[in-house]
Short mmCIF file of C-alpha atoms and ligand atoms in Angstrom, two decimals:
data_model
loop_
_atom_site.label_atom_id
_atom_site.label_comp_id
_atom_site.label_asym_id
_atom_site.label_seq_id
_atom_site.Cartn_x
_atom_site.Cartn_y
_atom_site.Cartn_z
CA MET A 269 0.03 -0.04 -0.09
CA ALA A 270 1.43 3.44 -0.89
CA ILE A 271 2.07 5.77 1.95
CA VAL A 272 0.35 9.08 1.48
CA VAL A 273 2.65 11.82 2.77
CA GLN A 274 0.50 14.76 3.80
CA LYS A 275 2.09 18.18 3.01
CA ARG A 276 1.31 21.29 5.06
CA ASP A 277 1.30 24.88 3.62
CA TYR A 278 4.35 26.56 5.13
CA SER A 279 3.59 29.99 3.56
CA ILE A 280 2.67 32.69 5.98
CA THR A 281 -0.26 33.78 3.89
CA GLY A 282 -1.85 30.43 3.63
CA PRO A 283 -4.49 28.48 5.84
CA GLU A 284 -1.93 27.34 8.29
CA SER A 285 -1.61 30.84 9.64
CA LYS A 286 -5.26 31.06 10.72
CA ARG A 287 -4.94 27.53 12.13
CA ALA A 288 -2.02 28.56 14.31
CA GLN A 289 -3.94 31.48 15.56
CA GLU A 290 -6.98 29.36 16.30
CA LYS A 291 -4.90 26.96 18.33
CA GLY A 292 -3.31 29.74 20.33
CA LEU A 293 0.05 29.20 18.92
CA ALA A 294 0.48 32.68 17.43
CA THR A 295 2.10 35.44 19.60
CA ALA A 296 1.77 32.94 22.45
CA GLU A 297 3.59 32.81 25.86
CA TRP A 298 6.81 30.77 25.72
CA TYR A 299 8.35 28.63 28.44
CA THR A 300 11.35 30.10 30.16
CA SER A 301 13.80 28.38 32.55
CA PRO A 302 13.80 29.68 36.10
CA ILE A 303 16.81 32.02 36.62
CA PRO A 304 16.93 34.54 39.52
CA ARG A 305 16.47 38.14 38.41
CA ALA A 306 19.83 39.28 39.77
CA LYS A 307 21.61 36.68 37.74
CA MET A 308 19.67 37.57 34.55
CA LYS A 309 20.58 41.31 35.08
CA GLU A 310 24.20 40.35 35.30
CA LEU A 311 23.95 38.14 32.15
CA MET A 312 21.99 40.70 30.16
CA LYS A 313 24.76 43.40 30.72
CA ARG A 314 25.99 44.95 27.52
CA ARG A 315 29.59 45.49 26.61
CA ASN A 316 31.47 47.04 23.70
CA GLY A 317 34.81 45.30 24.32
CA PRO A 318 34.13 41.71 22.95
CA ALA A 319 32.33 42.81 19.86
CA ILE A 320 34.95 45.49 18.99
CA ARG A 321 37.62 42.87 19.50
CA ASP A 322 35.92 40.42 17.25
CA THR A 323 34.99 42.95 14.55
CA ILE A 324 38.67 43.96 14.29
CA ILE A 325 39.81 40.24 14.04
CA TRP A 326 36.99 39.75 11.45
CA PHE A 327 37.87 42.63 9.23
CA GLY A 328 41.57 42.12 9.74
CA GLY A 329 41.18 38.43 8.80
CA LEU A 330 39.29 39.57 5.66
CA ALA A 331 42.05 41.99 4.72
CA VAL A 332 44.77 39.33 5.07
CA LEU A 333 42.87 36.56 3.29
CA GLY A 334 41.58 39.11 0.65
CA TYR A 335 45.22 40.04 -0.05
CA LEU A 336 46.26 36.47 -0.43
CA ALA A 337 43.38 35.72 -2.62
CA PHE A 338 44.32 38.78 -4.78
CA LEU A 339 47.83 37.38 -5.19
CA SER A 340 46.58 34.10 -6.10
CA TRP A 341 44.22 35.24 -8.85
CA GLY A 342 44.86 33.41 -12.03
CA THR A 343 46.43 30.39 -10.31
CA TRP A 344 44.96 27.21 -8.86
CA TRP A 345 45.72 28.61 -5.46
CA ALA A 346 42.83 31.00 -5.98
CA ILE A 347 40.41 28.22 -5.19
CA PRO A 348 41.36 27.63 -1.52
CA ALA A 349 42.23 31.23 -1.08
CA PHE A 350 38.83 32.55 -2.19
CA LEU A 351 37.13 29.71 -0.40
CA ALA A 352 38.72 30.81 2.84
CA TYR A 353 37.95 34.43 2.17
CA GLY A 354 34.39 33.67 1.25
CA ILE A 355 33.76 31.53 4.29
CA LEU A 356 35.25 34.34 6.60
CA TYR A 357 33.02 36.91 4.66
CA ALA A 358 29.76 34.99 4.74
CA THR A 359 29.81 33.14 8.06
CA PRO A 360 30.53 35.99 10.46
CA GLY A 361 28.52 38.16 8.09
CA ASP A 362 25.49 35.96 8.96
CA SER A 363 26.06 35.83 12.74
CA ARG A 364 26.82 39.55 13.00
CA TRP A 365 23.87 40.42 11.13
CA HIS A 366 21.94 38.39 13.52
CA GLU A 367 23.40 39.56 16.75
CA CYS A 368 23.58 43.22 15.70
CA GLY A 369 19.94 42.88 14.62
CA HIS A 370 19.03 42.18 18.23
CA GLY A 371 20.98 45.13 19.21
CA THR A 372 22.93 43.08 21.85
CA ALA A 373 26.36 42.63 20.39
CA PHE A 374 27.67 46.19 21.35
CA LYS A 375 26.62 48.29 24.11
CA THR A 376 26.54 51.41 21.94
CA PRO A 377 23.46 51.41 19.79
CA TRP A 378 25.11 53.05 16.70
CA MET A 379 27.80 50.37 16.55
CA ASN A 380 25.18 47.67 16.41
CA GLU A 381 23.36 49.56 13.66
CA VAL A 382 26.47 50.08 11.43
CA ILE A 383 27.56 46.56 11.75
CA TYR A 384 23.95 45.35 11.07
CA GLN A 385 23.74 47.41 7.85
CA ILE A 386 27.13 46.25 6.57
CA ALA A 387 26.54 42.61 7.52
CA SER A 388 23.01 42.77 5.93
CA PHE A 389 24.44 43.69 2.57
CA MET A 390 27.34 41.06 2.93
CA VAL A 391 24.77 38.31 3.32
CA LEU A 392 22.39 39.88 0.88
CA ARG A 393 19.48 40.38 3.35
CA SER A 394 17.50 43.55 3.22
CA ALA A 395 18.22 45.14 6.59
CA THR A 396 14.65 46.41 7.44
CA PRO A 397 12.53 43.44 6.05
CA TRP A 398 14.77 40.89 7.72
CA ARG A 399 14.66 42.75 11.06
CA TRP A 400 10.93 42.18 10.96
CA SER A 401 11.12 38.73 9.62
CA HIS A 402 13.38 37.82 12.56
CA ALA A 403 11.17 39.47 15.17
CA ARG A 404 8.35 37.04 13.75
CA HIS A 405 10.73 34.09 13.98
CA HIS A 406 11.23 34.91 17.69
CA THR A 407 7.47 35.40 18.28
CA ASP A 408 6.40 32.29 16.40
CA THR A 409 9.55 30.08 16.32
CA ILE A 410 8.95 27.19 13.90
CA ILE A 411 5.15 27.65 13.99
CA VAL A 412 3.92 26.58 10.65
CA GLY A 413 2.07 29.38 8.78
CA ARG A 414 3.58 32.06 11.02
CA ASP A 415 7.41 31.69 11.02
CA PRO A 416 8.92 33.21 7.72
CA GLU A 417 12.44 31.69 8.63
CA ILE A 418 11.73 28.07 8.52
CA ILE A 419 14.53 26.60 6.36
CA THR A 420 12.70 23.62 5.04
CA GLU A 421 9.37 22.07 5.50
CA ARG A 422 8.44 18.42 6.24
CA PRO A 423 8.87 16.39 4.27
CA PRO A 424 12.22 18.20 3.58
CA VAL A 425 12.98 19.67 0.19
CA TRP A 426 16.52 18.40 -0.36
CA ARG A 427 16.91 20.51 -3.55
CA ILE A 428 16.52 23.76 -1.46
CA LEU A 429 19.11 22.49 1.17
CA MET A 430 21.57 21.56 -1.53
CA MET A 431 21.19 24.80 -3.47
CA GLN A 432 21.64 26.78 -0.12
CA ILE A 433 25.30 25.40 0.10
CA PHE A 434 25.98 28.21 -2.40
CA HIS A 435 23.09 30.41 -1.44
CA LEU A 436 21.39 29.59 -4.80
CA TYR A 437 17.92 29.43 -3.38
CA GLY A 438 17.87 32.33 -0.95
CA GLY A 439 20.28 34.59 -2.91
CA PRO A 440 18.03 34.86 -6.03
CA VAL A 441 14.88 35.27 -3.91
CA GLU A 442 16.47 38.19 -2.08
CA ILE A 443 17.74 39.81 -5.37
CA LYS A 444 14.30 39.54 -6.64
CA ARG A 445 12.93 41.22 -3.55
CA PHE A 446 15.51 43.90 -3.92
CA ILE A 447 14.23 44.77 -7.34
CA LEU A 448 10.59 44.70 -6.16
CA HIS A 449 11.57 46.98 -3.13
CA THR A 450 13.45 49.41 -5.56
CA PHE A 451 10.13 49.86 -7.44
CA GLY A 452 8.22 50.49 -4.26
CA LYS A 453 6.61 47.05 -3.92
CA LEU A 454 6.69 44.31 -1.34
CA GLU A 455 5.84 40.54 -1.61
CA SER A 456 2.52 39.69 -0.13
CA GLN A 457 4.23 37.70 2.61
CA GLU A 458 6.43 40.62 3.57
CA LYS A 459 3.18 42.76 4.14
CA GLU A 460 2.23 40.18 6.85
CA TYR A 461 5.11 41.24 9.16
CA ILE A 462 6.54 44.50 7.97
CA PRO A 463 4.49 47.41 9.42
CA GLU A 464 3.56 50.02 6.88
CA SER A 465 5.62 52.72 8.66
CA GLN A 466 8.70 50.71 7.67
CA HIS A 467 7.84 50.42 3.90
CA ASN A 468 9.57 53.49 2.71
CA LYS A 469 12.75 52.67 4.66
CA THR A 470 12.70 49.26 3.05
CA PHE A 471 12.28 50.76 -0.55
CA TRP A 472 15.22 53.33 0.08
CA GLU A 473 17.43 50.52 1.48
CA ALA A 474 16.81 48.46 -1.61
CA ARG A 475 17.77 51.34 -3.92
CA VAL A 476 21.09 51.88 -2.00
CA TYR A 477 21.83 48.10 -2.24
CA LEU A 478 21.07 48.10 -5.92
CA LEU A 479 23.27 51.02 -6.55
CA ILE A 480 26.16 49.16 -4.73
CA ILE A 481 25.44 46.00 -6.90
CA LEU A 482 25.46 48.17 -9.97
CA ALA A 483 28.75 49.80 -8.92
CA ILE A 484 30.29 46.33 -8.50
CA ILE A 485 29.08 45.25 -11.91
CA GLY A 486 30.52 48.49 -13.32
CA ALA A 487 33.90 47.77 -11.69
CA CYS A 488 33.91 44.21 -13.29
CA VAL A 489 33.13 45.65 -16.68
CA TYR A 490 35.74 48.40 -16.24
CA ALA A 491 38.42 45.83 -15.11
CA GLY A 492 37.36 43.19 -17.76
CA SER A 493 37.33 40.72 -15.03
CA ILE A 494 34.93 39.28 -12.22
CA LEU A 495 37.71 39.95 -9.55
CA PRO A 496 35.93 42.92 -7.94
CA ALA A 497 32.80 40.89 -7.45
CA MET A 498 34.83 38.10 -5.98
CA PHE A 499 35.66 40.34 -2.99
CA ILE A 500 32.13 42.02 -2.64
CA PHE A 501 28.75 40.26 -3.48
CA LEU A 502 29.95 36.88 -4.78
CA PRO A 503 31.42 35.75 -1.40
CA SER A 504 27.88 35.46 -0.02
CA PHE A 505 27.35 32.67 -2.66
CA TYR A 506 30.64 30.89 -2.94
CA GLY A 507 31.22 31.19 0.87
CA GLY A 508 27.97 29.97 2.08
CA ILE A 509 28.79 26.39 2.94
CA ILE A 510 29.29 27.03 6.75
CA VAL A 511 26.27 29.34 6.96
CA ILE A 512 23.90 26.64 5.87
CA THR A 513 25.91 23.91 7.96
CA PHE A 514 25.23 25.95 11.09
CA GLY A 515 21.77 27.09 10.00
CA VAL A 516 20.30 23.57 9.62
CA THR A 517 21.30 22.56 13.07
CA GLN A 518 19.23 25.32 14.73
CA HIS A 519 15.76 23.83 14.45
CA LEU A 520 15.61 21.06 11.77
CA GLY A 521 14.47 17.67 12.90
CA LEU A 522 12.85 19.05 15.96
CA TYR A 523 9.30 19.86 16.91
CA GLU A 524 7.08 22.35 14.99
CA ASP A 525 4.16 24.05 16.65
CA VAL A 526 5.23 24.14 20.15
CA LEU A 527 5.80 26.82 22.89
CA ASP A 528 8.86 25.35 24.57
CA HIS A 529 12.32 26.19 22.96
CA ARG A 530 13.86 23.09 24.48
CA LEU A 531 11.71 21.14 21.98
CA ASN A 532 12.25 23.12 18.88
CA SER A 533 15.82 24.34 19.24
CA ARG A 534 19.14 22.69 19.38
CA THR A 535 22.23 23.63 21.58
CA ILE A 536 25.55 22.20 20.39
CA TYR A 537 28.99 22.27 21.90
CA MET A 538 31.52 23.81 19.43
CA ASN A 539 35.19 24.63 19.39
CA ARG A 540 36.46 28.27 19.76
CA LEU A 541 36.91 28.83 16.07
CA CYS A 542 33.35 27.90 15.21
CA ARG A 543 32.11 29.80 18.18
CA PHE A 544 33.97 32.85 16.91
CA LEU A 545 32.43 32.42 13.38
CA TYR A 546 28.94 31.75 14.69
CA TRP A 547 29.09 34.20 17.62
CA ASN A 548 27.93 31.61 20.02
CA MET A 549 24.68 30.90 18.37
CA ASN A 550 25.37 27.15 19.00
CA TYR A 551 23.78 28.10 22.33
CA HIS A 552 20.45 28.29 20.45
CA VAL A 553 17.88 27.15 23.10
CA GLU A 554 19.49 29.72 25.38
CA HIS A 555 19.29 32.45 22.66
CA HIS A 556 15.66 31.80 21.89
CA MET A 557 14.59 31.65 25.48
CA PHE A 558 16.49 34.84 26.45
CA PRO A 559 17.22 36.97 23.41
CA MET A 560 18.40 39.83 25.66
CA VAL A 561 21.56 37.91 26.57
CA PRO A 562 24.44 38.99 24.39
CA TYR A 563 26.48 36.41 22.54
CA HIS A 564 29.40 36.83 24.80
CA ALA A 565 27.41 35.69 27.81
CA LEU A 566 25.61 32.79 26.24
CA ALA A 567 28.11 30.28 27.63
CA LYS A 568 27.34 31.52 31.10
CA LEU A 569 23.73 31.38 30.52
CA HIS A 570 23.99 27.85 29.25
CA ALA A 571 25.80 26.85 32.49
CA GLU A 572 22.92 28.45 34.38
CA MET A 573 20.21 26.66 32.67
CA LYS A 574 21.61 23.53 31.46
CA ASP A 575 19.97 21.52 34.25
CA ASP A 576 16.54 22.54 32.81
CA CYS A 577 17.37 21.53 29.26
CA PRO A 578 18.08 18.42 27.27
CA ALA A 579 21.70 17.58 26.92
CA ALA A 580 23.48 19.62 24.42
CA ARG A 581 24.76 17.93 21.30
CA PRO A 582 28.49 17.18 21.79
CA GLY A 583 29.71 18.64 18.56
CA LEU A 584 28.72 19.92 15.08
CA TRP A 585 29.22 16.54 13.52
CA ALA A 586 26.96 14.96 16.03
CA ALA A 587 24.30 17.64 15.45
CA LEU A 588 24.61 17.27 11.75
CA LYS A 589 24.17 13.50 11.96
CA GLU A 590 21.09 14.08 14.04
CA VAL A 591 19.58 16.45 11.56
CA VAL A 592 20.31 14.34 8.46
CA THR A 593 18.90 11.24 10.06
CA ALA A 594 15.73 13.07 11.14
CA LEU A 595 15.31 14.67 7.75
CA ARG A 596 15.64 11.28 5.97
CA LYS A 597 13.04 9.77 8.29
CA GLN A 598 10.63 12.80 7.73
CA LYS A 599 10.81 12.17 3.97
CA HIS A 600 8.44 9.20 4.54
CA ASP A 601 7.16 10.13 7.92
CA PRO A 602 6.74 13.89 8.23
CA ALA A 603 5.52 13.51 11.81
CA TYR A 604 8.88 12.13 12.92
CA VAL A 605 10.87 14.42 15.28
CA VAL A 606 13.81 14.09 17.67
CA VAL A 607 12.82 14.32 21.21
CA LYS A 608 15.45 14.62 23.88
CA PRO A 609 14.85 13.53 27.51
CA LEU A 610 15.12 16.22 30.15
CA PRO A 611 17.37 15.88 33.10
CA SER A 612 15.80 14.84 36.32
CA THR A 613 16.31 18.40 37.73
CA ALA A 614 14.37 19.97 34.97
CA ARG A 615 10.76 21.27 34.91
CA PRO A 616 8.78 19.06 32.65
CA TYR A 617 8.04 20.23 29.06
CA MET A 618 5.47 22.86 29.03
CA TYR A 619 2.64 22.19 26.74
CA GLY A 620 1.19 25.60 27.21
CA ILE A 621 -1.59 24.81 24.85
CA GLU A 622 -3.46 21.79 23.83
CA HIS A 623 -1.69 19.79 21.01
CA ASP A 624 -0.55 16.34 20.27
CA LEU A 625 2.75 15.92 21.95
CA ASN A 626 3.57 12.53 23.44
CA ILE A 627 6.80 12.99 25.26
CA LYS A 628 8.42 10.78 27.86
CA VAL A 629 10.16 12.74 30.48
CA GLU A 630 13.06 11.02 32.14
CA ALA A 631 12.37 10.14 35.75
CA MET B 61 0.09 62.79 31.23
CA SER B 62 -2.79 61.87 33.43
CA ASN B 63 -4.80 63.83 36.06
CA GLY B 64 -6.24 60.83 37.84
CA ILE B 65 -5.84 59.43 41.29
CA TRP B 66 -2.58 58.62 43.17
CA ILE B 67 -2.03 55.18 44.16
CA GLU B 68 0.66 53.50 46.23
CA ALA B 69 2.75 51.18 44.03
CA CYS B 70 5.62 49.98 46.13
CA GLU B 71 8.23 50.97 48.64
CA VAL B 72 11.44 52.87 47.34
CA ASP B 73 13.63 49.94 48.45
CA ASP B 74 11.56 47.37 46.38
CA ILE B 75 13.27 48.64 43.29
CA GLU B 76 17.08 48.56 42.84
CA VAL B 77 18.84 51.28 40.95
CA GLU B 78 18.75 50.58 37.25
CA ASP B 79 15.88 48.22 37.49
CA VAL B 80 12.18 47.66 36.71
CA ILE B 81 9.34 45.86 38.59
CA ARG B 82 5.88 44.83 37.73
CA PHE B 83 2.91 46.45 39.64
CA ASP B 84 -0.68 45.31 39.16
CA HIS B 85 -3.66 47.39 40.12
CA GLU B 86 -7.10 46.10 39.48
CA ASP B 87 -7.09 44.83 35.83
CA ARG B 88 -4.11 46.90 34.84
CA THR B 89 -0.42 46.20 34.81
CA PHE B 90 2.25 48.86 35.24
CA ALA B 91 6.05 49.02 35.16
CA ILE B 92 7.94 51.07 37.72
CA TYR B 93 11.43 52.03 36.98
CA ARG B 94 14.30 53.26 38.90
CA THR B 95 17.10 54.66 36.56
CA GLU B 96 20.83 54.80 37.04
CA LYS B 97 20.50 58.29 38.83
CA GLY B 98 17.90 56.82 41.26
CA ASP B 99 14.94 58.70 39.58
CA PHE B 100 11.60 56.79 39.56
CA PHE B 101 9.20 56.53 36.58
CA ALA B 102 6.17 54.65 35.70
CA SER B 103 4.57 53.33 32.42
CA ASP B 104 2.18 50.79 31.13
CA GLY B 105 3.45 47.26 31.92
CA TYR B 106 3.28 45.82 28.52
CA CYS B 107 5.37 46.49 25.44
CA THR B 108 3.36 48.20 22.70
CA HIS B 109 4.68 45.72 20.13
CA GLU B 110 3.33 42.44 21.25
CA LYS B 111 2.07 42.85 24.86
CA PHE B 112 4.99 41.51 26.62
CA HIS B 113 5.93 42.24 30.27
CA LEU B 114 8.50 45.06 30.37
CA SER B 115 9.29 44.14 34.00
CA ASN B 116 11.43 41.25 32.74
CA GLY B 117 13.44 43.78 30.67
CA LEU B 118 16.64 45.52 31.04
CA VAL B 119 17.11 49.10 32.19
CA MET B 120 20.09 50.83 30.59
CA GLY B 121 20.52 54.39 31.39
CA ASN B 122 17.15 56.06 30.66
CA LEU B 123 16.13 53.05 28.27
CA ILE B 124 14.10 50.02 28.94
CA GLU B 125 14.75 47.12 26.56
CA CYS B 126 11.93 44.66 26.06
CA PRO B 127 12.85 41.00 26.57
CA LYS B 128 11.01 39.63 23.72
CA HIS B 129 12.38 41.37 20.50
CA ASN B 130 14.82 43.87 22.12
CA GLY B 131 12.70 46.86 21.25
CA ARG B 132 13.57 49.94 23.40
CA PHE B 133 11.57 52.84 24.98
CA ASP B 134 12.82 56.06 26.43
CA ILE B 135 11.73 55.59 30.15
CA PRO B 136 10.89 59.29 31.10
CA THR B 137 8.91 59.89 28.01
CA GLY B 138 7.84 56.54 26.80
CA GLN B 139 8.90 57.35 23.25
CA ALA B 140 9.69 54.26 21.09
CA LYS B 141 13.45 54.18 20.33
CA ARG B 142 14.24 51.04 18.56
CA ALA B 143 12.27 48.73 16.20
CA PRO B 144 10.26 46.52 16.37
CA VAL B 145 8.59 48.97 18.68
CA CYS B 146 6.96 51.71 16.82
CA VAL B 147 4.23 52.88 19.15
CA ASP B 148 5.10 54.94 22.24
CA LEU B 149 4.47 53.68 25.80
CA LYS B 150 1.97 55.48 28.08
CA THR B 151 3.80 56.99 31.02
CA TYR B 152 2.44 58.04 34.28
CA PRO B 153 3.53 60.80 36.93
CA VAL B 154 5.39 59.40 39.93
CA LYS B 155 5.98 60.85 43.49
CA ILE B 156 7.76 59.65 46.50
CA GLU B 157 6.30 60.11 49.92
CA ASP B 158 7.49 58.47 53.16
CA ASP B 159 9.74 56.16 51.19
CA LYS B 160 6.80 54.93 49.25
CA VAL B 161 6.33 55.23 45.41
CA PHE B 162 3.08 56.65 44.23
CA ILE B 163 1.90 56.65 40.55
CA GLN B 164 -1.02 58.75 39.25
CA ILE B 165 -3.27 56.84 36.92
S1 FES C 835 7.16 42.44 22.38
FE1 FES C 835 8.48 44.12 23.00
S2 FES C 835 9.82 44.31 21.31
FE2 FES C 835 8.54 42.86 20.70
#
């Protein structure tokens, strides 16, 4: 007998949005681990030092690798040199976009804003629309029909995941949006989460982005080479491999439609280099539960709440294995999810609202 | 600004410097702030973006940051200072008498 795989509509303008609202999943209250107020205040404290240091290292690294890549142009060495440059361009570009978008990386607001704007362009994400899309992602994390940042649906679309290794799915979508925004238009789904007061800002930002892209194209034509674009614009494509590798580990394979981040987000232990590139977003349960805690305090926050959470994945490889195994199972059984037992010290998973979870909590 | 009645919200010592607490009165929720300089202020207790408790937020100088999406308001005026908050917060006059904090609602 053939297995019928039932597909849900993941668009945020479709019927699932209404369904989520009816079930009380939209704009709902999320579970938070118990942490004393004094401790939270200490963890939430903002500092400029760590982010200034990391930004200098990042741009310094880009300058060095960029120079080496420039020297290698025209030889086979250009392949590893540009790959290294592209990875250092796109991966911290993604995580700096994220942290500065939350406004927590630096203590000084304008520093967050400057790096947010630069990083947004580097990863080809319109600054204003993505600020709002990300706010929605935090309100309705992995709620089908509400969250615009679900990487792939169930059953998974492998074609999209594979294309994203070189940003070939999201990149063209964004470029199409820039062009729409330039002409003063928004996609219908963007209208769902970007308030009207922000539309003009969106249009003007897109015009600036497009001017920069045209200037890069002009420089390529003038130089008779794609070399200028290899330093700005193209790295967000050819340097995307770590961005998607980190990205898929955040939520994929876990629960949809729940109000407890311990069920739909994954925390992973990573080495120092990965943590630098990712700005500690490997502590993803912690970040979603307490988005006010800056990246440099997430390890401390993890220590504070780990007894209330499932065990972290021991490394990136283990997390990827878990994700790929789950996605392969979801191809035939979209209801399959990875459920991790809680430590005996933890409060049980909070259902919050009525749904069909069937979780065994370790005694 | 309001011209309503004064109600006792808490003791001065109930709020640390650079902090915020929640105060419920009848069916309304307020946030009472004490800024870095020790000044007291009061506003509605919920963020204007998605109705989240500001009392779980972070006071930084004269700003309150909402715990949900890091939106910020100017505490003395209630002005929205950082997206995703776009709508200002309603503020209330505060007075201190006998080490007690009163707000006018
Ligand atoms: S609920 Fe306060 S910023 Fe969104």
